[in-house]
CSV table of C-alpha atoms in Angstrom, one decimal:
chain,number,residue,atom,x,y,z
S,5,MET,CA,-73.3,0.1,47.9
S,6,PHE,CA,-73.8,-0.6,44.0
S,7,PHE,CA,-70.7,1.3,43.1
S,8,LEU,CA,-68.6,-0.6,45.9
S,9,TYR,CA,-69.8,-3.8,44.3
S,10,SER,CA,-68.9,-2.5,40.9
S,11,LEU,CA,-65.5,-1.5,42.0
S,12,ALA,CA,-65.0,-4.9,43.6
S,13,VAL,CA,-65.8,-6.5,40.2
S,14,LYS,CA,-63.5,-4.1,38.3
S,15,THR,CA,-60.7,-4.9,41.0
S,16,ASP,CA,-61.3,-8.8,40.6
S,17,GLU,CA,-60.9,-8.4,36.7
S,18,ILE,CA,-57.7,-6.6,36.9
S,19,VAL,CA,-56.3,-8.7,39.7
S,20,ARG,CA,-57.1,-11.9,37.8
S,21,ARG,CA,-54.9,-10.7,34.8
S,22,ILE,CA,-51.8,-10.5,37.1
S,23,VAL,CA,-52.7,-13.6,38.8
S,24,SER,CA,-52.6,-15.4,35.7
S,25,LYS,CA,-49.1,-14.2,35.2
S,26,GLY,CA,-48.0,-15.1,38.7
S,27,VAL,CA,-49.5,-18.8,38.6
S,28,SER,CA,-48.0,-19.3,35.1
S,29,THR,CA,-44.6,-18.5,36.9
S,30,LEU,CA,-45.0,-20.8,39.7
S,31,LEU,CA,-46.1,-23.7,37.6
S,32,LYS,CA,-42.6,-23.8,36.3
S,33,LYS,CA,-40.9,-26.8,38.0
S,34,GLU,CA,-37.8,-24.8,38.6
S,35,VAL,CA,-39.4,-21.7,40.2
S,36,LYS,CA,-39.8,-22.2,44.1
S,37,SER,CA,-40.6,-18.5,45.1
S,38,LEU,CA,-42.5,-15.4,43.7
S,39,LEU,CA,-41.8,-12.0,44.8
S,40,VAL,CA,-44.9,-9.5,44.6
S,41,ILE,CA,-44.1,-5.9,44.8
S,42,GLY,CA,-46.0,-2.6,44.1
S,43,GLY,CA,-46.5,0.8,45.7
S,44,ILE,CA,-49.0,1.4,48.5
S,45,GLY,CA,-52.6,1.0,47.4
S,46,ASN,CA,-51.5,-1.1,44.1
S,47,LEU,CA,-53.4,-4.3,45.3
S,48,VAL,CA,-50.0,-6.0,46.2
S,49,SER,CA,-51.4,-8.1,49.1
S,50,LEU,CA,-54.7,-8.8,47.4
S,51,THR,CA,-52.8,-10.0,44.2
S,52,ALA,CA,-50.4,-12.1,46.2
S,53,ARG,CA,-53.1,-13.8,48.2
S,54,SER,CA,-55.0,-14.4,45.1
S,55,ILE,CA,-52.0,-16.1,43.4
S,56,LEU,CA,-51.6,-18.1,46.5
S,57,GLU,CA,-55.4,-19.4,46.5
S,58,THR,CA,-55.4,-20.0,42.8
S,59,TYR,CA,-52.3,-22.0,42.5
S,60,ALA,CA,-53.4,-24.0,45.6
S,61,ILE,CA,-56.7,-24.9,44.1
S,62,ARG,CA,-55.3,-25.7,40.9
S,63,MET,CA,-52.4,-27.8,42.0
S,64,GLN,CA,-54.6,-29.2,45.1
S,65,TRP,CA,-51.9,-28.1,47.3
S,66,LYS,CA,-52.3,-26.8,51.0
S,67,SER,CA,-51.9,-23.0,51.5
S,68,LYS,CA,-50.4,-21.3,54.6
S,69,GLU,CA,-50.4,-17.6,55.6
S,70,TYR,CA,-47.8,-16.0,57.8
S,71,GLN,CA,-47.1,-12.5,58.9
S,72,PHE,CA,-43.5,-11.4,59.2
S,73,PRO,CA,-41.5,-12.2,61.2
S,74,GLU,CA,-43.3,-15.4,61.8
S,75,VAL,CA,-42.3,-18.3,59.5
S,76,PRO,CA,-42.6,-22.2,60.0
S,77,THR,CA,-39.5,-24.4,60.3
S,78,TYR,CA,-41.4,-27.3,58.8
S,79,VAL,CA,-44.5,-27.6,56.5
S,80,GLU,CA,-46.0,-30.8,54.8
S,81,ASP,CA,-45.2,-31.7,51.2
S,82,LYS,CA,-47.1,-29.8,48.4
S,83,THR,CA,-47.7,-26.6,50.5
S,84,ILE,CA,-47.6,-23.0,49.1
S,85,ILE,CA,-46.6,-20.3,51.7
S,86,PHE,CA,-47.6,-16.7,51.6
S,87,LEU,CA,-45.5,-14.2,53.8
S,88,TYR,CA,-46.5,-10.6,54.1
S,89,GLY,CA,-45.8,-7.6,56.4
S,90,TRP,CA,-42.1,-7.6,55.9
S,91,PHE,CA,-40.3,-4.9,58.2
S,92,GLY,CA,-43.7,-3.8,59.7
S,93,SER,CA,-47.5,-3.6,59.3
S,94,TRP,CA,-47.7,-0.2,58.5
S,95,HIS,CA,-44.1,0.9,57.6
S,96,ASP,CA,-40.5,0.1,58.2
S,97,ASP,CA,-39.5,-0.1,61.8
S,98,LEU,CA,-35.9,0.2,61.0
S,99,CYS,CA,-34.9,-2.7,63.3
S,100,SER,CA,-36.0,-5.8,61.6
S,101,HIS,CA,-32.9,-6.4,59.4
S,102,ASP,CA,-31.8,-9.6,61.5
S,103,ASP,CA,-35.5,-10.9,61.5
S,104,ALA,CA,-35.4,-10.6,57.9
S,105,MET,CA,-32.2,-12.5,57.6
S,106,ASP,CA,-33.6,-15.2,59.9
S,107,VAL,CA,-36.8,-15.5,58.0
S,108,CYS,CA,-34.8,-15.8,54.5
S,109,ALA,CA,-32.6,-18.4,56.2
S,110,LYS,CA,-35.6,-20.6,57.1
S,111,LEU,CA,-37.3,-20.1,53.9
S,112,SER,CA,-34.1,-21.2,52.1
S,113,ASP,CA,-33.9,-24.1,54.2
S,114,LEU,CA,-37.7,-25.1,53.6
S,115,LEU,CA,-37.2,-24.9,49.8
S,116,GLY,CA,-34.0,-26.6,50.0
S,117,ASN,CA,-35.3,-29.9,51.1
S,118,SER,CA,-35.3,-32.1,48.1
S,119,LYS,CA,-38.0,-34.3,49.9
S,120,LEU,CA,-40.7,-31.8,49.9
S,121,ASP,CA,-42.5,-29.9,47.1
S,122,ILE,CA,-42.8,-26.3,48.6
S,123,LYS,CA,-43.3,-22.9,47.0
S,124,VAL,CA,-43.3,-19.2,48.5
S,125,ILE,CA,-44.9,-16.2,47.7
S,126,ILE,CA,-43.5,-12.9,49.3
S,127,ALA,CA,-45.5,-9.7,49.2
S,128,MET,CA,-43.6,-6.5,49.8
S,129,LYS,CA,-43.9,-2.8,49.2
S,130,SER,CA,-41.6,-1.8,46.2
S,131,ASP,CA,-39.8,1.1,48.3
S,132,THR,CA,-39.2,-1.4,51.2
S,133,TYR,CA,-37.7,-4.0,48.8
S,134,SER,CA,-35.5,-1.2,47.0
S,135,ASN,CA,-34.3,-0.2,50.5
S,136,TYR,CA,-33.4,-3.8,51.5
S,137,LYS,CA,-32.4,-5.3,48.3
S,138,ASP,CA,-28.8,-5.1,48.8
S,139,ALA,CA,-29.0,-6.5,52.2
S,140,LEU,CA,-31.0,-9.4,51.2
S,141,LYS,CA,-28.6,-10.3,48.3
S,142,THR,CA,-27.3,-13.4,50.3
S,143,TYR,CA,-30.8,-14.8,49.7
S,144,GLU,CA,-31.4,-13.5,46.2
S,145,SER,CA,-32.8,-16.9,44.9
S,146,LEU,CA,-35.9,-16.0,47.1
S,147,PHE,CA,-36.5,-12.7,45.1
S,148,CYS,CA,-35.4,-13.5,41.5
S,149,ASN,CA,-38.9,-14.2,40.2
S,150,GLU,CA,-40.5,-10.7,40.5
S,151,ILE,CA,-44.0,-9.3,39.6
S,152,ASN,CA,-44.0,-5.7,39.9
S,153,ILE,CA,-47.6,-4.1,40.1
S,154,THR,CA,-46.9,-0.5,38.8
S,155,ASN,CA,-49.2,2.3,38.9
S,156,GLU,CA,-49.0,2.8,35.3
S,157,GLU,CA,-50.3,-0.8,34.7
S,158,LEU,CA,-53.5,0.1,36.8
S,159,LEU,CA,-53.9,3.7,36.1
S,160,GLN,CA,-56.3,3.8,33.1
S,161,ASP,CA,-58.6,1.2,34.4
S,162,TYR,CA,-59.2,3.1,37.6
S,163,LEU,CA,-59.4,6.5,35.9
S,164,ASN,CA,-62.1,5.2,33.6
S,165,TYR,CA,-63.9,3.9,36.7
S,166,PHE,CA,-63.6,7.2,38.4
S,167,LYS,CA,-65.3,8.8,35.4
S,168,GLU,CA,-68.1,6.4,35.6
S,169,LEU,CA,-68.3,7.2,39.4
S,170,LYS,CA,-68.6,10.9,38.6
S,171,ASP,CA,-71.0,10.5,35.6
S,172,ASN,CA,-73.4,8.5,37.9
S,173,CYS,CA,-73.1,10.5,41.1
S,174,ASN,CA,-76.4,12.0,42.1
S,175,VAL,CA,-75.4,14.3,45.2
S,176,THR,CA,-76.4,17.9,44.3
S,177,GLU,CA,-73.2,20.1,43.8
S,178,CYS,CA,-70.9,17.3,44.9
S,179,GLN,CA,-67.2,18.1,44.9
S,180,CYS,CA,-66.2,15.0,43.0
S,181,TYR,CA,-67.3,16.9,39.6
S,182,ASN,CA,-64.6,19.2,40.4
S,183,LEU,CA,-61.9,16.3,40.7
S,184,THR,CA,-60.1,15.9,37.4
S,185,ASN,CA,-57.8,13.1,36.2
S,186,LYS,CA,-55.0,15.6,36.3
S,187,MET,CA,-55.5,16.2,40.2
S,188,LEU,CA,-55.5,12.5,40.8
S,189,CYS,CA,-52.4,12.0,38.8
S,190,GLU,CA,-50.5,14.9,39.8
S,191,GLY,CA,-51.2,15.9,43.3
S,192,ASP,CA,-48.7,15.5,46.4
S,193,ASP,CA,-50.1,11.9,47.1
S,194,ALA,CA,-48.1,10.2,44.1
S,195,LEU,CA,-46.9,7.5,46.5
S,196,ILE,CA,-50.3,6.3,46.8
S,197,GLY,CA,-51.8,3.8,44.0
S,198,MET,CA,-54.7,4.9,42.0
S,199,PRO,CA,-56.9,1.7,43.0
S,200,LEU,CA,-56.6,2.7,46.7
S,201,LYS,CA,-57.4,6.6,45.9
S,202,VAL,CA,-60.4,5.6,43.9
S,203,GLU,CA,-61.7,3.3,46.6
S,204,VAL,CA,-61.2,5.7,49.4
S,205,ILE,CA,-63.2,8.6,47.2
S,206,LEU,CA,-65.8,5.8,46.7
S,207,LYS,CA,-66.1,4.9,50.3
S,208,TYR,CA,-66.0,8.3,52.0
S,209,HIS,CA,-67.8,10.2,49.3
S,210,ASP,CA,-68.8,13.2,51.5
S,211,HIS,CA,-68.1,16.9,51.3
S,212,GLY,CA,-65.3,16.8,54.0
S,213,LEU,CA,-63.1,14.4,52.2
S,214,LEU,CA,-63.7,15.5,48.7
S,215,ASN,CA,-63.5,19.3,49.5
S,216,GLY,CA,-60.2,18.5,51.3
S,217,TYR,CA,-59.0,16.8,48.2
S,218,VAL,CA,-59.9,19.5,45.8
S,219,LYS,CA,-58.1,21.9,48.0
S,220,SER,CA,-54.9,19.8,48.8
S,221,LEU,CA,-54.6,17.5,46.1
S,222,ASP,CA,-53.5,14.8,48.7
S,223,ILE,CA,-55.7,11.8,49.7
S,224,LYS,CA,-54.0,11.8,53.2
S,225,THR,CA,-54.9,15.1,53.8
S,226,ALA,CA,-58.6,14.5,52.5
S,227,MET,CA,-58.9,11.5,55.1
S,228,ILE,CA,-57.6,13.7,57.8
S,229,GLU,CA,-60.3,16.3,57.0
S,230,HIS,CA,-62.8,13.4,57.0
S,231,PHE,CA,-61.7,12.3,60.4
S,232,LYS,CA,-62.0,15.9,61.7
S,233,ALA,CA,-65.6,16.0,60.5
S,234,LEU,CA,-66.2,12.7,62.2
S,235,GLU,CA,-65.0,13.9,65.5
S,236,ILE,CA,-67.7,16.7,65.2
S,237,LYS,CA,-70.6,15.0,63.8
S,238,GLU,CA,-70.3,11.3,64.7
S,239,LYS,CA,-68.2,11.2,68.1
S,240,PRO,CA,-68.8,7.7,68.9
S,241,ILE,CA,-67.6,6.3,65.6
S,242,TYR,CA,-64.8,8.7,65.7
S,243,GLU,CA,-63.7,7.6,69.2
S,244,TRP,CA,-63.9,3.9,68.2
S,245,ILE,CA,-61.8,4.5,65.2
S,246,MET,CA,-59.2,6.4,67.2
S,247,TYR,CA,-59.2,3.6,70.1
S,248,ILE,CA,-58.6,1.0,67.3
S,249,CYS,CA,-55.8,3.1,65.9
S,250,LEU,CA,-54.3,3.6,69.5
S,251,LYS,CA,-54.7,-0.1,70.3
S,252,GLY,CA,-53.7,-1.5,66.7
S,253,HIS,CA,-56.9,-3.5,66.8
S,254,PHE,CA,-60.2,-4.4,68.7
S,255,SER,CA,-61.1,-8.0,69.8
S,256,ARG,CA,-63.9,-9.3,71.8
S,257,SER,CA,-61.7,-11.8,73.4
S,258,GLU,CA,-59.3,-9.4,74.8
S,259,SER,CA,-60.0,-6.9,77.8
S,260,PHE,CA,-61.5,-3.5,76.8
S,261,ASP,CA,-59.0,-0.8,77.8
S,262,LYS,CA,-61.1,1.2,80.1
S,263,ASN,CA,-57.8,3.2,81.4
S,264,LEU,CA,-56.9,4.3,78.0
S,265,VAL,CA,-60.6,5.4,77.3
S,266,LYS,CA,-60.3,7.5,80.5
S,267,ARG,CA,-57.0,8.8,79.9
S,268,VAL,CA,-57.7,10.3,76.3
S,269,ASN,CA,-61.3,11.5,77.3
S,270,PHE,CA,-63.4,9.2,75.2
S,271,GLU,CA,-66.9,8.0,76.3
S,272,ILE,CA,-67.2,4.8,74.4
S,273,LYS,CA,-68.0,1.5,76.2
S,274,ARG,CA,-67.2,-2.2,75.1
S,275,VAL,CA,-70.9,-2.9,74.4
S,276,SER,CA,-71.2,0.2,72.1
S,277,PHE,CA,-68.9,-1.4,69.3
S,278,ASP,CA,-71.8,-3.8,68.2
S,279,ASP,CA,-74.1,-0.8,68.4
S,280,HIS,CA,-72.0,1.4,65.9
S,281,TYR,CA,-70.7,-1.5,63.8
S,282,GLY,CA,-72.8,-0.7,60.9
S,283,GLN,CA,-70.9,2.7,60.5
S,284,LEU,CA,-67.6,1.3,61.7
S,285,ARG,CA,-67.6,-1.4,59.1
S,286,ARG,CA,-66.9,1.3,56.5
S,287,TYR,CA,-63.3,1.8,58.3
S,288,VAL,CA,-62.5,-1.8,59.9
S,289,ARG,CA,-62.6,-5.3,58.6
S,290,VAL,CA,-62.4,-8.7,60.4
S,291,TRP,CA,-59.1,-10.3,60.5
S,292,PHE,CA,-58.4,-13.9,61.8
S,293,TRP,CA,-55.0,-14.5,63.2
S,294,ASP,CA,-55.6,-18.2,62.8
S,295,PRO,CA,-57.3,-19.0,59.5
S,296,GLN,CA,-58.4,-22.4,61.1
S,297,ASN,CA,-60.4,-20.4,63.9
S,298,VAL,CA,-63.0,-18.1,62.2
S,299,SER,CA,-64.7,-17.6,65.6
S,300,THR,CA,-66.3,-13.9,65.7
S,301,TYR,CA,-65.2,-13.9,69.4
S,302,ASP,CA,-61.5,-14.3,68.5
S,303,ALA,CA,-61.6,-12.3,65.4
S,304,GLN,CA,-59.7,-9.1,65.4
S,305,TYR,CA,-61.1,-5.7,64.0
S,306,VAL,CA,-58.5,-3.8,61.9
S,307,PHE,CA,-58.6,-1.1,59.3
S,308,TRP,CA,-59.6,-2.4,55.9
S,309,HIS,CA,-56.3,-0.9,54.5
S,310,PRO,CA,-53.0,0.1,56.3
S,311,PHE,CA,-53.2,3.5,54.8
S,312,ILE,CA,-56.6,4.2,56.5
S,313,TYR,CA,-54.6,3.3,59.7
S,314,ILE,CA,-51.8,5.8,58.8
S,315,CYS,CA,-54.2,8.6,58.2
S,316,ALA,CA,-56.1,7.9,61.5
S,317,PHE,CA,-52.6,7.9,63.1
S,318,HIS,CA,-51.5,11.3,61.4
S,319,TYR,CA,-54.9,12.8,62.5
S,320,LEU,CA,-54.1,11.8,66.2
S,321,TYR,CA,-50.5,13.0,65.9
S,322,LYS,CA,-51.4,16.3,64.6
S,323,LYS,CA,-54.2,16.9,67.1
S,324,ASP,CA,-52.0,15.8,70.1
S,325,LYS,CA,-48.5,14.0,69.9
S,326,SER,CA,-48.5,13.3,73.7
S,327,ILE,CA,-51.6,11.1,73.2
S,328,VAL,CA,-49.9,9.1,70.5
S,329,MET,CA,-46.5,9.0,72.3
S,330,ASN,CA,-47.9,8.0,75.8
S,331,HIS,CA,-50.8,5.7,74.6
S,332,CYS,CA,-50.4,4.3,71.0
S,333,ASN,CA,-49.2,0.9,70.2
S,334,VAL,CA,-45.3,1.2,70.2
S,335,ASN,CA,-45.1,-0.8,67.0
S,336,ALA,CA,-46.9,1.8,65.1
S,337,ILE,CA,-44.7,4.6,66.6
S,338,LEU,CA,-41.5,2.9,65.7
S,339,GLN,CA,-42.8,2.4,62.3
S,340,LEU,CA,-44.0,5.9,61.5
S,341,VAL,CA,-42.3,8.5,63.8
S,342,ARG,CA,-39.0,9.8,62.9
S,343,PRO,CA,-36.5,12.0,64.7
S,344,SER,CA,-36.3,15.6,63.8
S,345,SER,CA,-32.9,15.1,62.4
S,346,TRP,CA,-34.4,12.3,59.9
S,347,LYS,CA,-34.2,13.8,56.3
S,348,PRO,CA,-36.0,13.4,54.1
S,349,LEU,CA,-39.2,12.5,56.0
S,350,SER,CA,-41.4,10.3,53.8
S,351,TYR,CA,-45.0,10.8,52.9
S,352,ILE,CA,-46.4,8.5,55.6
S,353,GLU,CA,-43.8,9.5,58.4
S,354,VAL,CA,-44.1,12.1,61.1
S,355,SER,CA,-41.4,14.0,62.9
S,356,ALA,CA,-40.8,13.9,66.8
S,357,GLY,CA,-38.5,16.3,68.9
S,358,ASP,CA,-36.4,15.0,71.7
S,359,ALA,CA,-39.0,15.7,74.5
S,360,ASP,CA,-41.7,13.9,72.6
S,361,VAL,CA,-39.8,10.7,72.7
S,362,GLU,CA,-39.3,10.5,76.2
S,363,PRO,CA,-42.6,8.8,77.1
S,364,LEU,CA,-41.8,6.2,74.4
S,365,ARG,CA,-38.5,5.4,76.0
S,366,LYS,CA,-40.1,4.7,79.3
S,367,ARG,CA,-42.8,2.7,77.8
S,368,LEU,CA,-40.2,0.5,76.0
S,369,GLY,CA,-38.3,0.2,79.2
S,370,LYS,CA,-41.4,-1.1,80.9
S,371,LEU,CA,-42.1,-3.4,78.0
S,372,GLY,CA,-38.5,-5.0,78.1
S,373,LEU,CA,-38.0,-3.7,74.4
S,374,LEU,CA,-35.6,-0.8,75.1
S,375,ASN,CA,-32.5,-3.1,74.2
S,376,LYS,CA,-34.0,-4.4,71.0
S,377,TYR,CA,-34.9,-0.9,69.6
S,378,GLU,CA,-31.9,0.9,71.2
S,379,ASN,CA,-30.3,1.6,67.8
S,380,HIS,CA,-33.7,2.9,66.2
S,381,PRO,CA,-33.1,6.4,65.0
S,382,LEU,CA,-36.0,7.8,67.0
S,383,LEU,CA,-34.1,6.6,70.3
S,384,LYS,CA,-30.5,6.9,69.3
S,385,ASP,CA,-30.7,10.4,67.8
S,386,THR,CA,-32.8,11.9,70.4
S,387,GLU,CA,-30.4,10.5,73.2
S,388,LYS,CA,-27.5,11.9,71.3
S,389,ASN,CA,-29.2,15.3,71.2
S,390,GLY,CA,-30.4,15.0,74.6
């Protein structure tokens, strides 16, 4: 617990440096919007949200947060808006171009209202922005003031902290002693920022994860090994984690999906969530879809970082594709699964053959979403090959 607190303090110090730069940019009268980009695990959302809160307090403005593609058509004077989750909560769903153009148009209209003093902060993964930069050029004024949180900028701080963690580890023959800076920097997980790698190693400082990392030099593979060990040793915790992965979240205000639990041969019951929350809080956090309503009954429990969700998804998919394609929330499938013809497959994507996609096609039809996603490569390419 001490090291988690210590890491939070260290992260706060680092974020404050970047926040100061962002607030200084927004204080300029001519600056109406700020783009915060960076790789997965490089504190992008945390930094953007901190800029939002710091600016609002300093200027005595109201602050509002919206998840893409939600965006207001009107806000009060002296309001700063934070928009996150562009193109997908976990990855790109490949079908949100029109939504993005609509969002940009609405933001431009808001900022163009001369009677209102409004500012916008946009947070986006750097690879996503790179992929859509040309498509968004019509609204380039929204993206011209940029803060890019690079891995290099954060690297040494977190490597120093990792050394401190190792020096103070009191676990006999712990595998963390065998993890070197070179391993952390030059493994197969280069896409993942050092802040997230260090936090994962700290949170799940066990033999399964550390041994998996030393062998694979890949934090995703290490987390998959961790989930494998959980399934064997802590089955209720494992089942709750995978239930939340399949559903996308858990909320006391929503009905517990007994049919899903039965179909995937889980044994958890709704009441057991609170029984196991002490352990589950290592994996999930509380998220309020409406910041004005902080009732724990209405709260959603989601993975503390999208990458942890991605690792759980990969574990399930590797174990049994049919469970994922038949029962996982369709948003995650559309964002993380690609057809076998898709090249190259990115670090966080998985591949599906034609037969694997048929359950998804049927589910989208029942949900009335088939037309919306008919041009998604997962559906289009497999239909072509079928």
